[in-house]
XYZ file of C-alpha atoms in Angstrom:
238
model
C 0.000 0.000 0.000
C 2.813 2.369 0.881
C 4.548 1.670 -2.421
C 1.336 2.332 -4.328
C 0.806 5.664 -2.571
C 4.339 6.758 -3.366
C 3.916 5.669 -6.936
C 0.707 7.672 -7.221
C 2.344 10.818 -5.850
C 5.299 10.348 -8.157
C 2.926 9.900 -11.074
C 1.109 13.125 -10.237
C 4.399 15.026 -10.011
C 5.493 13.607 -13.358
C 2.176 14.576 -14.918
C 2.548 18.088 -13.503
C 6.035 18.433 -14.956
C 4.740 17.180 -18.279
C 2.312 20.100 -18.503
C 4.989 22.735 -17.907
C 6.299 24.657 -20.896
C 7.499 28.157 -21.683
C 4.057 28.926 -23.087
C 2.285 27.649 -19.958
C 4.553 29.710 -17.707
C 3.986 32.875 -19.746
C 0.214 32.286 -19.797
C 0.186 31.864 -16.021
C 2.295 35.003 -15.572
C -0.101 37.035 -17.723
C -3.079 35.700 -15.807
C -1.479 36.823 -12.556
C -0.299 40.217 -13.811
C -3.536 41.086 -15.595
C -5.434 40.626 -12.357
C -5.462 43.334 -9.727
C -2.259 41.810 -8.354
C -0.096 43.394 -11.062
C 3.497 42.713 -12.068
C 4.783 42.662 -8.493
C 2.845 39.435 -7.956
C 4.725 37.709 -10.784
C 7.474 35.780 -9.037
C 9.045 32.427 -9.749
C 7.616 31.112 -6.495
C 4.064 32.338 -7.152
C 4.100 30.903 -10.676
C 5.452 27.576 -9.456
C 2.624 27.396 -6.935
C 0.028 28.321 -9.559
C 1.345 25.690 -11.960
C 1.672 23.036 -9.275
C 5.396 22.511 -9.667
C 8.679 23.464 -8.018
C 10.656 26.649 -8.531
C 13.629 24.729 -9.932
C 11.405 23.393 -12.711
C 10.652 26.957 -13.808
C 14.332 27.862 -13.689
C 14.809 25.198 -16.334
C 12.836 27.441 -18.714
C 13.671 30.937 -17.460
C 16.762 32.035 -15.571
C 15.080 34.958 -13.817
C 11.898 36.962 -13.391
C 13.231 39.466 -15.928
C 13.330 36.746 -18.579
C 9.713 35.878 -17.775
C 8.694 39.534 -18.104
C 10.511 39.769 -21.444
C 8.671 36.680 -22.669
C 5.342 38.115 -21.508
C 5.892 41.331 -23.471
C 7.000 39.427 -26.571
C 4.037 37.056 -26.375
C 1.435 39.794 -26.039
C 2.879 42.058 -28.728
C 3.132 39.166 -31.183
C -0.603 38.602 -30.746
C -1.790 42.007 -31.921
C -4.850 41.586 -34.154
C -5.051 43.579 -37.382
C -7.328 41.910 -39.952
C -6.304 42.709 -43.550
C -8.336 45.334 -45.412
C -8.332 45.846 -49.180
C -7.930 49.335 -50.659
C -7.333 50.820 -47.232
C -6.810 54.571 -46.976
C -4.126 56.133 -44.746
C -6.849 57.398 -42.406
C -8.384 53.929 -42.090
C -5.002 52.325 -41.447
C -4.057 54.858 -38.771
C -7.365 54.395 -36.996
C -7.219 50.587 -37.205
C -3.718 50.465 -35.736
C -4.595 52.825 -32.883
C -7.638 50.712 -32.004
C -5.618 47.487 -32.211
C -2.970 48.866 -29.868
C -5.411 49.992 -27.201
C -7.455 46.767 -27.493
C -4.312 44.769 -26.836
C -3.361 46.918 -23.866
C -6.794 46.957 -22.266
C -7.125 43.181 -22.620
C -3.745 42.855 -20.921
C -3.478 45.773 -18.447
C 0.046 44.755 -17.490
C 1.326 45.431 -21.016
C 1.555 49.181 -20.481
C 3.887 48.595 -17.540
C 5.834 45.902 -19.374
C 6.487 48.132 -22.383
C 7.464 50.994 -20.101
C 10.264 48.924 -18.612
C 11.593 46.681 -21.389
C 12.129 46.350 -25.142
C 10.543 43.498 -27.090
C 13.122 41.638 -29.181
C 11.561 38.412 -30.425
C 11.122 38.103 -34.179
C 7.442 37.229 -33.712
C 6.648 40.411 -31.774
C 8.737 42.617 -34.072
C 7.016 41.129 -37.124
C 3.455 41.500 -35.844
C 3.722 44.719 -33.860
C 6.229 46.659 -35.969
C 7.144 45.314 -39.431
C 3.593 44.408 -40.466
C 2.188 47.704 -39.192
C 4.825 49.778 -40.969
C 4.139 47.800 -44.149
C 0.425 48.432 -43.752
C 1.035 52.164 -43.553
C 3.383 52.125 -46.550
C 0.846 50.127 -48.573
C -1.648 52.992 -48.205
C 0.827 55.459 -49.685
C 2.346 56.843 -46.499
C 6.077 57.516 -47.090
C 8.269 55.056 -45.130
C 9.903 57.695 -42.936
C 6.522 59.236 -42.135
C 5.132 55.758 -41.421
C 7.681 55.467 -38.616
C 6.525 58.795 -37.160
C 2.887 57.708 -37.346
C 3.697 54.372 -35.735
C 5.509 56.044 -32.860
C 2.779 58.591 -32.239
C 0.003 55.991 -32.165
C 1.715 53.430 -29.939
C 2.842 56.142 -27.524
C -0.685 57.552 -27.353
C -2.223 54.107 -26.803
C 0.425 53.245 -24.213
C -0.212 56.456 -22.294
C -3.971 55.973 -22.366
C -3.723 52.351 -21.210
C -1.421 53.313 -18.323
C -3.809 56.116 -17.318
C -6.877 53.887 -17.505
C -5.419 50.879 -15.655
C -5.847 52.139 -12.052
C -9.098 53.983 -12.863
C -11.483 51.055 -12.984
C -14.510 53.258 -13.605
C -13.144 53.897 -17.084
C -12.683 50.313 -18.216
C -15.676 48.717 -16.483
C -18.869 48.257 -18.481
C -22.527 47.619 -17.771
C -24.124 48.371 -14.419
C -20.841 47.931 -12.553
C -19.128 50.520 -14.721
C -22.017 52.945 -14.382
C -21.941 52.606 -10.613
C -18.182 53.141 -10.415
C -18.482 56.261 -12.567
C -21.342 57.522 -10.425
C -19.236 57.106 -7.282
C -16.230 58.891 -8.778
C -18.392 61.712 -10.115
C -20.021 62.049 -6.694
C -16.571 62.352 -5.093
C -15.451 65.141 -7.428
C -18.793 66.934 -7.233
C -18.553 66.869 -3.439
C -15.237 68.724 -3.245
C -15.250 72.278 -1.820
C -16.596 74.420 -4.675
C -14.645 77.454 -3.508
C -11.364 75.565 -3.874
C -12.221 73.361 -6.877
C -14.871 75.261 -8.864
C -13.987 73.721 -12.239
C -13.534 70.169 -10.943
C -16.935 70.328 -9.232
C -18.662 71.820 -12.277
C -17.001 69.467 -14.758
C -17.274 66.250 -12.723
C -19.595 64.603 -15.319
C -16.989 65.197 -18.037
C -13.923 64.388 -15.926
C -15.271 60.958 -15.088
C -15.138 60.076 -18.806
C -11.385 60.683 -19.181
C -10.351 57.005 -18.791
C -13.135 55.694 -21.062
C -13.132 54.571 -24.688
C -14.981 57.757 -25.627
C -11.976 59.830 -24.588
C -9.588 57.514 -26.439
C -11.702 57.664 -29.597
C -11.796 61.462 -29.379
C -8.013 61.519 -29.135
C -7.625 59.115 -32.056
C -9.951 61.244 -34.189
C -7.825 64.289 -33.430
C -4.545 62.492 -34.111
C -5.792 61.001 -37.378
C -7.060 64.395 -38.523
C -3.706 66.044 -37.794
C -1.724 63.207 -39.389
C -3.941 63.186 -42.482
C -3.413 66.912 -42.978
C 0.325 66.488 -42.527
C 0.349 63.717 -45.145
C -1.590 65.902 -47.572
C 0.922 68.734 -47.139
C 3.795 66.316 -47.650
C 2.187 65.005 -50.846
C 1.706 68.531 -52.181
C 5.366 69.390 -51.574
C 6.672 66.291 -53.350
């Protein structure tokens, strides 16, 4: 009986090890970091516990937490979704890329912090999140050098918005929960001393919308309008 019990435990440990892979570790790390726990909760020990294995097993795939964070950033950026569109205009391409960036970052809130602290280097992430996007811009007639400028402006804007929205849950939440969170935040601002904060009190209904998609869309519209005009001027000069 004792031998059987030991054999069963050994079998379970072997099965657990068999399920471990770089992909499984990265997926677990993203699940942890995208929760309210954040990047600080991503440790080799916490991931080993989550995956039901030992820390030394994880060290067989990654030498440090930094390597795990690098892999997380590479994995997420390589998964950016940009469906192909025929006869796309520069304006359509700019808008599609901006929306794809912010969708990626809101689905994975930890990405904004990851990209603020490290550079993605895998071929998969560079292909999906840089090369293919630059090519998409160039295909619409945007000059290559200007395509780089457009790329930088859009990813920086999306990154800044995602970082701003992340701790302000009333912006990202939807449905009744989102409405209630926005109501509470608006109530807080509206309740400030009007003599000290006259504009904040008066504009509370508008301020509460700053971390929402409406604000992001407004910013994208403005950026696309400015970029489109700049492209038209560049075309006229050439």
